[in-house]
Coordinates of C-alpha atoms and ligand atoms in Angstrom, one line a residue:
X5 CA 107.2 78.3 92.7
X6 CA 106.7 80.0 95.8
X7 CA 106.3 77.7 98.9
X8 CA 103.4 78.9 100.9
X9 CA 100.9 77.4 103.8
X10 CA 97.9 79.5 102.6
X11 CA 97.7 78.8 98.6
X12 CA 94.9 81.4 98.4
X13 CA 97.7 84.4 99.3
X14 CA 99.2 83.3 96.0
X15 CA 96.6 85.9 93.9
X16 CA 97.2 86.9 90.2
X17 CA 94.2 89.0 89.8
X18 CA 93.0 92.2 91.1
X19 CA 90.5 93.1 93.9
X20 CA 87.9 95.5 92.8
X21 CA 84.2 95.8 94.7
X22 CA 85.3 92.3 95.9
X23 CA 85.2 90.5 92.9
X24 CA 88.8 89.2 91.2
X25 CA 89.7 90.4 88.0
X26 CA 92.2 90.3 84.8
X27 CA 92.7 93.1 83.0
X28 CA 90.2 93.3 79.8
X29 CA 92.3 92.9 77.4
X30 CA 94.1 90.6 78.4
X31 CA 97.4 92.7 79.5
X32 CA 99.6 91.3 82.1
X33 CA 102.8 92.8 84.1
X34 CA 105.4 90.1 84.8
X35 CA 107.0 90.0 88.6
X36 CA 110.5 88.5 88.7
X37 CA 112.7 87.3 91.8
X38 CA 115.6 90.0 91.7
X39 CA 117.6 87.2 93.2
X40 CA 117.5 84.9 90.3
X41 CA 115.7 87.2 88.0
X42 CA 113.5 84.4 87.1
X43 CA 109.7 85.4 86.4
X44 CA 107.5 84.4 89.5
X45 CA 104.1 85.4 88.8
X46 CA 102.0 87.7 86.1
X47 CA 99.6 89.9 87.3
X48 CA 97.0 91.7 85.4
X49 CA 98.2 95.4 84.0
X50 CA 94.5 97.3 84.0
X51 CA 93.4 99.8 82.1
X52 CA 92.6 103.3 82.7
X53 CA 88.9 102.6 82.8
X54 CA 89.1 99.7 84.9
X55 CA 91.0 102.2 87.3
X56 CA 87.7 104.4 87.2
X57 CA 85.7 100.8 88.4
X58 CA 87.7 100.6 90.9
X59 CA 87.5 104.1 92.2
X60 CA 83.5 104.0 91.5
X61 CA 83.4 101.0 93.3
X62 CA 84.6 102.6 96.4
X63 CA 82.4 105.5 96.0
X64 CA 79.9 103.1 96.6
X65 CA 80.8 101.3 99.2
X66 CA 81.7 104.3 101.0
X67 CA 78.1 105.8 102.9
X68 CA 77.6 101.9 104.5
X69 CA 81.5 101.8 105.5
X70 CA 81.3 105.9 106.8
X71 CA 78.1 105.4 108.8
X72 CA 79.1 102.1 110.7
X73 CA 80.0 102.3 114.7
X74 CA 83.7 103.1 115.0
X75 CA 83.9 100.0 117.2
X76 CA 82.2 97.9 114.5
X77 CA 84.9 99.2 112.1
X78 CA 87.5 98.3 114.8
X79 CA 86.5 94.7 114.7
X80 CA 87.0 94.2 111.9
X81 CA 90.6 95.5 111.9
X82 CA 91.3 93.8 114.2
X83 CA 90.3 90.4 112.6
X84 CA 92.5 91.6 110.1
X85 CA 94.9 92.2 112.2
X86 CA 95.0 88.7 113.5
X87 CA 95.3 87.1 109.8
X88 CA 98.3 89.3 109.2
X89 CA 99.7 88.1 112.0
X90 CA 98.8 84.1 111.4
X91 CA 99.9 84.4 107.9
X92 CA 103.0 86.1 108.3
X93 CA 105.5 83.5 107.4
X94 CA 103.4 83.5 104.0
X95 CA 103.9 87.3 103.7
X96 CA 107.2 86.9 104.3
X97 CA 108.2 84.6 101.6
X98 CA 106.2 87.0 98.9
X99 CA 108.4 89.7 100.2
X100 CA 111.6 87.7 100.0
X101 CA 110.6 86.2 96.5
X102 CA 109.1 89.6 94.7
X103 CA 111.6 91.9 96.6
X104 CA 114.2 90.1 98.0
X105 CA 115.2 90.6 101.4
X106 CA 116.4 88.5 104.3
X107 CA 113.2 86.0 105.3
X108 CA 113.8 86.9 108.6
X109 CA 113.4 90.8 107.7
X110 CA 110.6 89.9 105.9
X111 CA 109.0 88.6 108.7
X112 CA 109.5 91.4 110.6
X113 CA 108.4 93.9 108.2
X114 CA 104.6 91.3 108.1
X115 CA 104.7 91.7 111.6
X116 CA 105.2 95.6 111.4
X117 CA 102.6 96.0 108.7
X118 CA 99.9 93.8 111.3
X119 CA 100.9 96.5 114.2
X120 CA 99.8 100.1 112.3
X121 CA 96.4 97.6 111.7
X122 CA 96.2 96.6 115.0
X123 CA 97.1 100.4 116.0
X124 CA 94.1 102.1 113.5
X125 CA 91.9 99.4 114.7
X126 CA 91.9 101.3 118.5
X127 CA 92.1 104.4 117.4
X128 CA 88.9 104.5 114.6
X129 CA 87.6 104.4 118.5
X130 CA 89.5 107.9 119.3
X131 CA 88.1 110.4 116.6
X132 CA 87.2 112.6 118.4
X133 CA 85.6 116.4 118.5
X134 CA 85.4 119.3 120.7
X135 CA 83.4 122.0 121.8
X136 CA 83.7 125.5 121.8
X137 CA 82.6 128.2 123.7
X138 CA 80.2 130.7 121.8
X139 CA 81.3 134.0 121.4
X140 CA 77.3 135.1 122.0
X141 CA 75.2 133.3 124.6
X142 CA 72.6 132.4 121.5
X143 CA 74.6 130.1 119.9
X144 CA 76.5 127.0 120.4
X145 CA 79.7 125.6 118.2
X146 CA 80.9 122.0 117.6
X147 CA 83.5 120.9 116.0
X148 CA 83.4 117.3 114.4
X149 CA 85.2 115.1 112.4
X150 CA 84.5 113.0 109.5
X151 CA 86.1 110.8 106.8
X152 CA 87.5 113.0 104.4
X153 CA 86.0 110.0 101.3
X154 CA 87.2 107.7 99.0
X155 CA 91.3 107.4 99.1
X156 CA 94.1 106.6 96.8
X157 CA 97.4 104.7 97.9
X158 CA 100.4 104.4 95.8
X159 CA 103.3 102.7 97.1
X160 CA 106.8 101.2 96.7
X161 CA 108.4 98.2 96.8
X162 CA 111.0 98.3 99.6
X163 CA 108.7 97.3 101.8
X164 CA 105.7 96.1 100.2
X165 CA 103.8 95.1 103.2
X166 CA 104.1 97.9 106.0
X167 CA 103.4 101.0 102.9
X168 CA 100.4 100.1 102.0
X169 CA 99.0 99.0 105.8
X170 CA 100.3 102.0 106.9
X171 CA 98.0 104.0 104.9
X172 CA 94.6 101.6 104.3
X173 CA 94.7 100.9 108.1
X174 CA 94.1 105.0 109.0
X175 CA 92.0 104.9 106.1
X176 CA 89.4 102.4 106.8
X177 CA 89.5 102.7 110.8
X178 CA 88.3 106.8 109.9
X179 CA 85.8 105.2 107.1
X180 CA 87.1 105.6 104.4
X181 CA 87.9 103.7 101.2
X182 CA 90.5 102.9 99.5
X183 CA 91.9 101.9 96.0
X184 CA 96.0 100.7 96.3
X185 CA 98.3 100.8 93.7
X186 CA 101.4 98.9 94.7
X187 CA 104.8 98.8 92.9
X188 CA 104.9 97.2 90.1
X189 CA 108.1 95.1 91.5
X190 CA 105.8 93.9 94.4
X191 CA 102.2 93.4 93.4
X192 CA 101.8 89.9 95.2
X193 CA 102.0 91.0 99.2
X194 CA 99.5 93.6 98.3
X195 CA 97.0 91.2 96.7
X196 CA 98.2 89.1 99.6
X197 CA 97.2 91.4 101.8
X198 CA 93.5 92.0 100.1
X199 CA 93.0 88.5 100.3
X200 CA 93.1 88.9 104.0
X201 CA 90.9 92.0 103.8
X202 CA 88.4 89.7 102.4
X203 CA 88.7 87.4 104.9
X204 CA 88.7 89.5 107.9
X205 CA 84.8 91.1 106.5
X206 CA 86.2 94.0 105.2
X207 CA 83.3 94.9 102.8
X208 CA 83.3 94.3 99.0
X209 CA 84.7 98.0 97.6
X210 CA 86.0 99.5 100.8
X211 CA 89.4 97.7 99.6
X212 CA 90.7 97.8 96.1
X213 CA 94.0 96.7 95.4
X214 CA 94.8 97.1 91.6
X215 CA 97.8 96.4 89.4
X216 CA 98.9 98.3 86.5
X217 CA 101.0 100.7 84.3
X218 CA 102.3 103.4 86.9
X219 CA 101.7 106.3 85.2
X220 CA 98.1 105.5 83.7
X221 CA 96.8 104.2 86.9
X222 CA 98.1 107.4 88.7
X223 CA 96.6 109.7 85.8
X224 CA 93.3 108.3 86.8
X225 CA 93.8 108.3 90.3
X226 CA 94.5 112.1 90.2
X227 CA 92.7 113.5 88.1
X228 CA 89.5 111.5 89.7
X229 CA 87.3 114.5 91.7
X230 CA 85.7 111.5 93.5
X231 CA 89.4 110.4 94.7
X232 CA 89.3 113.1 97.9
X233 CA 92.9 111.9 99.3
X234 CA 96.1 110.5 98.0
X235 CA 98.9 109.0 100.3
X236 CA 102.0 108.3 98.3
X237 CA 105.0 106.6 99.4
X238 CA 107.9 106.4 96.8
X239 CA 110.5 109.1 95.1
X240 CA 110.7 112.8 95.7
X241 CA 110.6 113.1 92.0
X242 CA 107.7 111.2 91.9
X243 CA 106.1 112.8 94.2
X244 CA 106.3 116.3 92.5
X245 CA 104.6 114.6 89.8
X246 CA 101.8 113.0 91.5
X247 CA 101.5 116.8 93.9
X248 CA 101.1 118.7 90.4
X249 CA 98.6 116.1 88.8
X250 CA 96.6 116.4 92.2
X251 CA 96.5 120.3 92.3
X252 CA 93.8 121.2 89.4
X253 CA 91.3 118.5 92.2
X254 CA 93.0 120.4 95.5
X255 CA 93.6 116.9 96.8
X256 CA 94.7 116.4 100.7
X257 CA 97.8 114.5 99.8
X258 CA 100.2 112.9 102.3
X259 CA 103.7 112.5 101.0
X260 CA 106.5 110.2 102.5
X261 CA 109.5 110.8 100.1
X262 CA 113.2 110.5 99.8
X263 CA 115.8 111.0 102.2
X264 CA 119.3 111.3 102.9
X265 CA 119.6 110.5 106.5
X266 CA 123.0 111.8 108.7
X267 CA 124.3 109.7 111.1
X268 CA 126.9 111.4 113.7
X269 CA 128.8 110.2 116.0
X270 CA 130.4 112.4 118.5
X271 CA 133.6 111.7 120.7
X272 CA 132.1 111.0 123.4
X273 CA 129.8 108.5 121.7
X274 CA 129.4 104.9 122.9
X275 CA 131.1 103.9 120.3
X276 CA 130.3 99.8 120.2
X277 CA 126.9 101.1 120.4
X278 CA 127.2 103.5 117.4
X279 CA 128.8 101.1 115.2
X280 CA 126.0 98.8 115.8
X281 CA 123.6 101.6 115.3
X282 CA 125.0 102.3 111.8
X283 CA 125.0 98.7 110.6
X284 CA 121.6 98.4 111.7
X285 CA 120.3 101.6 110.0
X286 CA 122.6 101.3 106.6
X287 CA 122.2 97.7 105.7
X288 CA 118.6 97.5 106.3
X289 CA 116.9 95.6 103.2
X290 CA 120.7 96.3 101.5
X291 CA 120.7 99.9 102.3
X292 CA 117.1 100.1 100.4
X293 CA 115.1 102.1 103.0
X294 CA 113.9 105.7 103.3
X295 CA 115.7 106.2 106.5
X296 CA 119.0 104.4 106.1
X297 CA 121.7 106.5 106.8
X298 CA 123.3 107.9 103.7
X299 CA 126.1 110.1 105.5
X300 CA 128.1 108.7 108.6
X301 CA 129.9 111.8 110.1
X302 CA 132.2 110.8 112.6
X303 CA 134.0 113.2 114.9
X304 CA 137.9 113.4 114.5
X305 CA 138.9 111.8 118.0
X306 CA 137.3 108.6 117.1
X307 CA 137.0 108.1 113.3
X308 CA 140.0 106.0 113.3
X309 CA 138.7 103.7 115.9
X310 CA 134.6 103.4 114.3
X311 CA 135.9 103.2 111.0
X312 CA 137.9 99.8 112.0
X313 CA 134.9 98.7 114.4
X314 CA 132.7 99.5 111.2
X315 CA 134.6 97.3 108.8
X316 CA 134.7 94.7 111.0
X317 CA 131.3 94.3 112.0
X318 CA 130.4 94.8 107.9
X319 CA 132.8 92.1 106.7
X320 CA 130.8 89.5 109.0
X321 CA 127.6 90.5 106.7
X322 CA 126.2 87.5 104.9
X323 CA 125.1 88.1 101.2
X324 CA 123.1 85.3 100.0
X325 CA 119.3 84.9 98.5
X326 CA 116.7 85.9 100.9
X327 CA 115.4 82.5 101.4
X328 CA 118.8 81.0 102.5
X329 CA 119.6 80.5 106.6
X330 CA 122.2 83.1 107.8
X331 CA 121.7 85.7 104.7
X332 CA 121.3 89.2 106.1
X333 CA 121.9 91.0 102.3
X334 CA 119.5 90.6 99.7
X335 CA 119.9 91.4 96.3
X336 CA 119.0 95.2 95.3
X337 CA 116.2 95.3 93.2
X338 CA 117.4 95.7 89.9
X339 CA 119.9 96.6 87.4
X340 CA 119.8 100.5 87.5
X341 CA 119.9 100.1 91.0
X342 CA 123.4 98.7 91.1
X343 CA 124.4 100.8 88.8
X344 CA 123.5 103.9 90.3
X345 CA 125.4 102.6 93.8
X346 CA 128.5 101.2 91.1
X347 CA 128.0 105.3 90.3
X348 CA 128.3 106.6 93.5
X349 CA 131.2 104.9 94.5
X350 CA 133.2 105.4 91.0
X351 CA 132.3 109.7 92.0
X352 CA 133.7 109.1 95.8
X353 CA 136.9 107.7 94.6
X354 CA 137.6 109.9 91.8
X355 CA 137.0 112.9 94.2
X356 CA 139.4 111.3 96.5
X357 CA 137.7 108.6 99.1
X358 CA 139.0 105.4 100.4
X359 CA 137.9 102.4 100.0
X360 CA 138.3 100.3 103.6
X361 CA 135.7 97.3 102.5
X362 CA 133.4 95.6 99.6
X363 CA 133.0 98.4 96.2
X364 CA 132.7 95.1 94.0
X365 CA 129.2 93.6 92.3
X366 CA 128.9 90.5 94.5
X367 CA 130.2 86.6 93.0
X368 CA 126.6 86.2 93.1
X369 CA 126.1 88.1 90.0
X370 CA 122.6 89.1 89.6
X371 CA 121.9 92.1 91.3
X372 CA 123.9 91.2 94.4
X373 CA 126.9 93.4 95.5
X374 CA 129.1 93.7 98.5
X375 CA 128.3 95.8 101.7
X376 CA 131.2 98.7 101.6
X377 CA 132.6 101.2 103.8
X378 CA 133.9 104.0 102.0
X379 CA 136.4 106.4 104.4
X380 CA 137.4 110.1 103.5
X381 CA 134.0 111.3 101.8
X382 CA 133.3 114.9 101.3
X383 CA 130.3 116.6 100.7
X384 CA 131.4 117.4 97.3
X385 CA 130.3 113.8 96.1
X386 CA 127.2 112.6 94.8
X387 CA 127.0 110.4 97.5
X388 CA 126.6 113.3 99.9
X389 CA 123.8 114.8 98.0
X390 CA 122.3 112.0 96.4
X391 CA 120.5 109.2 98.1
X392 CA 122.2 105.8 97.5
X393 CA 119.7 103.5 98.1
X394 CA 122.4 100.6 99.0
X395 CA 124.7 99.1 100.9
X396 CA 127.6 102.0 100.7
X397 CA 128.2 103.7 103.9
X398 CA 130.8 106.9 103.3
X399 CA 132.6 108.0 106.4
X400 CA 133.0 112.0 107.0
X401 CA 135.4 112.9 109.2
X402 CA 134.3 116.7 110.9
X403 CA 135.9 118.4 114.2
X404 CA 133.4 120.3 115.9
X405 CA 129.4 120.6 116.5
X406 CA 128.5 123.6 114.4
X407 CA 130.2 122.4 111.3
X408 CA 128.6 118.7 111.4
X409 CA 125.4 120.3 112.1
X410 CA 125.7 122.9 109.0
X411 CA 126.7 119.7 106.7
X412 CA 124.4 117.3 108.5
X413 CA 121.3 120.0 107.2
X414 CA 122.8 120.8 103.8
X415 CA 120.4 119.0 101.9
X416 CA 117.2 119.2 100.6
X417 CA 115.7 116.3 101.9
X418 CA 114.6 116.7 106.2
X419 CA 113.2 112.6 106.5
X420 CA 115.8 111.0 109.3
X421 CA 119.0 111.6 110.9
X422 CA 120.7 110.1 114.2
X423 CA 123.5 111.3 116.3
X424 CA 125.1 109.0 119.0
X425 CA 126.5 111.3 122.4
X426 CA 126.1 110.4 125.9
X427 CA 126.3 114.1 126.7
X428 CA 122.9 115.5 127.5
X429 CA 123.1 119.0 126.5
X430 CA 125.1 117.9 123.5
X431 CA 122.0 115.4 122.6
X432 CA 119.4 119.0 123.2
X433 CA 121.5 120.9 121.1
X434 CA 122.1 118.6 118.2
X435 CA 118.2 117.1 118.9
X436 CA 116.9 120.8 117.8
X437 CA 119.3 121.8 115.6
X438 CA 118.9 118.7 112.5
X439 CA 116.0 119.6 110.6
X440 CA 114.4 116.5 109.8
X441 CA 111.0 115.1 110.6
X442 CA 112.7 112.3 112.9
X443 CA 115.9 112.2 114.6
X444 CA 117.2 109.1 116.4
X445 CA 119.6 109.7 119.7
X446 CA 122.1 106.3 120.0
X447 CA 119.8 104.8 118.1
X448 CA 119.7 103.8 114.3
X449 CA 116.1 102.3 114.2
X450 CA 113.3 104.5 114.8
X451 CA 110.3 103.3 112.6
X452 CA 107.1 102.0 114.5
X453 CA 103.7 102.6 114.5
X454 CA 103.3 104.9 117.5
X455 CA 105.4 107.4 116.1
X456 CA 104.8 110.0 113.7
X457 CA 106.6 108.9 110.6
X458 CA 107.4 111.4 108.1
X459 CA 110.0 114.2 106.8
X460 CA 110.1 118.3 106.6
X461 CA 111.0 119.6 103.7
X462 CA 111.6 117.9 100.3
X463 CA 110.7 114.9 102.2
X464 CA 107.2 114.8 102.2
X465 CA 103.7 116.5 103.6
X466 CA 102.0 115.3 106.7
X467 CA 102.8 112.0 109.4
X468 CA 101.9 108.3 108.6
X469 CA 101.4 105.9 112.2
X470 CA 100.9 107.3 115.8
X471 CA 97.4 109.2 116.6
X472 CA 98.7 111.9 114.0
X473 CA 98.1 109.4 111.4
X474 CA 94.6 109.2 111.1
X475 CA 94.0 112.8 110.8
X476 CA 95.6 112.0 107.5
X477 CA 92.2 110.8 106.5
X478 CA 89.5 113.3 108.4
X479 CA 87.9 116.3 107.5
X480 CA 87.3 119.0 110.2
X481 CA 83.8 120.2 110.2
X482 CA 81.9 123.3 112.7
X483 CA 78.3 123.6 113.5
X484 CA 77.1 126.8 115.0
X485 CA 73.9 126.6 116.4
X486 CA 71.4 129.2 117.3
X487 CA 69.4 128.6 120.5
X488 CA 68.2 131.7 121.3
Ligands
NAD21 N1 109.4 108.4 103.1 C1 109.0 107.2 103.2 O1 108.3 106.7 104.1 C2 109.5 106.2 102.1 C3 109.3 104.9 102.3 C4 109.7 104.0 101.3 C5 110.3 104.5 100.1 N2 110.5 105.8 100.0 C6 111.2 106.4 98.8 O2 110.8 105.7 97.6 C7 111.9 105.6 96.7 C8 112.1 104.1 96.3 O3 110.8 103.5 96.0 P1 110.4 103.4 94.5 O4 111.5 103.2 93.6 O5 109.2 102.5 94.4 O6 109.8 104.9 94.2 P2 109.1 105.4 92.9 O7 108.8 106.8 93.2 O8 109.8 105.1 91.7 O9 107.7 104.5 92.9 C9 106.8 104.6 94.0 C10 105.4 104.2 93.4 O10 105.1 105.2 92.5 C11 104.7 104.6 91.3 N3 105.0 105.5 90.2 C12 106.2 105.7 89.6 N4 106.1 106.7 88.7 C13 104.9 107.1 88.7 C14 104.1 108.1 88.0 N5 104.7 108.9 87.0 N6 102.8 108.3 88.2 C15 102.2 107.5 89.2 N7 102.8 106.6 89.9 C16 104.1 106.4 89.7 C17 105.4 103.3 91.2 O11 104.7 102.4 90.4 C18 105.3 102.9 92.7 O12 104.1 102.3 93.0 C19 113.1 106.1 97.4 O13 113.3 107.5 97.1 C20 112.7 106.0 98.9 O14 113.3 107.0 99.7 C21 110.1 106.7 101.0
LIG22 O1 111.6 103.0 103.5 C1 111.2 103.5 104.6 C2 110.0 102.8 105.2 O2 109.3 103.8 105.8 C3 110.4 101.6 106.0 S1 110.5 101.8 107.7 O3 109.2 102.4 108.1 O4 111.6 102.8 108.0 O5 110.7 100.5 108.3

């Protein structure tokens, strides 16, 4: 049972034109604790058609949502806003229960999610237009902008909170609607999350939130000519799928996909700094987070010395169940997830790395394992091309700029990277060099709202938070008028 303030966030049904639904026949998906494995919660597991309700519902609600005031839609953002932020701790422990992590990064991923509301809710106040000078003194040309319709939203479950604010905030503070699908591991912060929608006066079918078999919910979702915009958040593989099912309705789709973040540290690093910089941006929610470093690249003069700075801090990590004080590992997901970091490791060895710390499934059993540093990687292993998706950091060693660079780029993913130098040429250089949507410089946490999240290429399409975000969800229209 999971201990809440606010029973009514504890929702087993699905939001559709504000009414709360099972599926129709009766199908449910069970949601486990990955910590215990123990099931937590059913939700309902709709059907294709109920999909089409849901995306007919927010047809409908869309002309009275559209033709509000932008500050009307702002207030009620806002209001949402402020019941993220009141019900946070109740957020949190959904997270911690349905995904696992750390309470207290729970917490702080509630609190996230509430700032890219409170963020949208200011700027559905800043859409604006321009005007153009004529090219003939009879006419006169505008340029406006306007909710691009109704919007789908599938999203993962590492962080099942911020994904989908992240794109329904933009959404509805340009006026738009919206139908989420969440991740099947992490239906009950989304549904959370609609309750407080519903709270805040966020009209009845301007906010779906439906649960459901992946790929028949998705089928509907793109192949629906009424659905104008998708915004997916998850795997590159999935995303090719959900880019090719979209292409027959020329959807505007925003992609935020898979990465394989470098992290480099140079000789003349701050090296305390940079070891705390990798810990922070590895072990994140167990290493499961889009921008976690994959590769840690560390310059020849001072591998020796991060490598034991690393080790240290990473045998000080706590592995425990979310809930517990102290805990700052989680369990991964699921089983193919530890196996796939169990496969990583087994390729690094065999092709000749070190292991300096952890490489063992945890004495928690489950799907626990131990944070590990692996020393003497090459890009030769899967774990250089692959992304990991937990708790492994493999150390490169590499002796000048121009070859870290070359390796740090020889991927097909372009999401984050970071490189620690307190040289300031060095950091223009290396800043313009690493082809990736974001790059952090001495440090290994760069995700907020007032950024432009996203990646270049196999990484994803378009930018999610800062005032690049909301274009995500307008449509650019002209007017030329004759006067004359
Ligand atoms: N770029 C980013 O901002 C970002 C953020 C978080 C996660 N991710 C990426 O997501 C991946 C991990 O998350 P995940 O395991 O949930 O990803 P995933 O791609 O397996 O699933 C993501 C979402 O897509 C749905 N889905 C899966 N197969 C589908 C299909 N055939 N049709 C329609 N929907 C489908 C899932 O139910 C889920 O809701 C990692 O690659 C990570 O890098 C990227
Ligand atoms: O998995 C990556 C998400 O985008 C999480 S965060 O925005 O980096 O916190």
């Amino acid at each position: 049972m999971i201990k809440l303030k606010n029973s009514a966030l504890m929702r087993d049904r699905c939001l559709i034109n504000g009414e709360w639904i099972s599926a129709s026949d009766g199908r449910e998906i069970e949601v486990d604790n990955p910590a215990s494995g123990k099931i937590i919660a059913r939700v309902p597991s709709l059907t294709g058609s109920e999909a089409e309700t849901a995306i007919a519902a927010a047809k409908a609600a869309l002309p009275g949502w559209s033709r509000l005031a932008a500050k009307d839609r702002t207030a009620i953002l806002r209001r949402w806003f402020t019941l993220i932020v009141e019900n946070a701790d109740d957020l949190a422990a959904l997270m911690t229960a349905e995904q696992g992590k750390p309470l207290a990064e729970a917490k702080g991923e509630a609190l996230y999610a509430a700032s890219f509301v409170e963020w949208f809710a200011e700027e559905a106040k800043r859409v604006y237009g321009e005007t153009v000078p004529a090219p003939g003194t009879d006419k006169r040309i505008i340029v406006m902008k306007q909710p691009i319709g109704v919007c789908a939203a599938i999203t993962p479950w590492n962080f099942p909170a911020a994904m989908i604010t992240r794109k329904a905030a933009p959404a509805l503070a340009a006026g738009c609607t919206m139908i989420v699908k969440p991740a099947e591991q992490t239906p009950l912060t989304a549904l959370a999350l609609g309750v407080l929608a519903e709270q805040a006066g966020i009209p009845a079918g301007v906010l779906q939130v439906i649960t459901g078999d992946a790929k028949e919910i998705g089928g509907v979702l793109t192949a629906s000519d009424t659905v104008r915009k998708l915004s997916f958040t998850g795997s590159t593989e999935v995303g090719r799928i959900l880019m090719a099912q979209s292409a027959p309705t020329i959807k505007k789709l925003s992609l935020e996909l898979g990465g394989n973040a470098p992290f480099i540290v140079f000789d003349d690093a701050d090296l305390d700094a940079a070891v705390e910089g990798a810990l922070a941006s590895k072990y994140r929610n167990a290493g499961q987070t889009c921008v976690c470093s994959n590769r840690i690249y560390v310059q020849s003069g001072v591998y020796d010395a991060f490598a034991e700075k690393l080790v240290a801090r990473v045998a000080a990590l706590e592995v425990g169940e979310g809930h517990q004080p102290g805990v700052t590992i989680g369990p991964l997901i699921d089983a193919s997830a530890v196996e796939k970091v169990e496969d990583h490791i087994a390729d690094a060895l065999a092709k000749g790395a070190k292991l300096l710390i952890g490489g063992q499934r945890h004495a928690l059993g489950a799907t626990f394992y131990q944070p590990t540093v692996l020393a003497q990687a090459t890009q030769q292993m899967k774990i250089a091309r692959e992304e990991t998706f937990g708790p492994v950091a493999p150390l490169f060693r590499f002796e000048t700029e121009e070859e870290v660079i070359a390796m740090a780029n020889d991927t097909e993913f372009g999401l984050a990277a970071y490189f620690y130098t307190e040289n300031v040429r060095r950091t223009w250089r290396v800043a313009e060099a690493l082809e990736y949507g974001m790059v952090g410089h001495n440090s290994g946490l760069i995700s907020n709202e007032v950024a432009p999240f996203g990646g270049v290429k196999q990484s994803g399409l378009g930018r999610e938070g800062s005032h690049h975000g909301i274009d995500e969800y307008l449509e650019i229209k002209y007017l030329c008028s004759v006067i004359a």
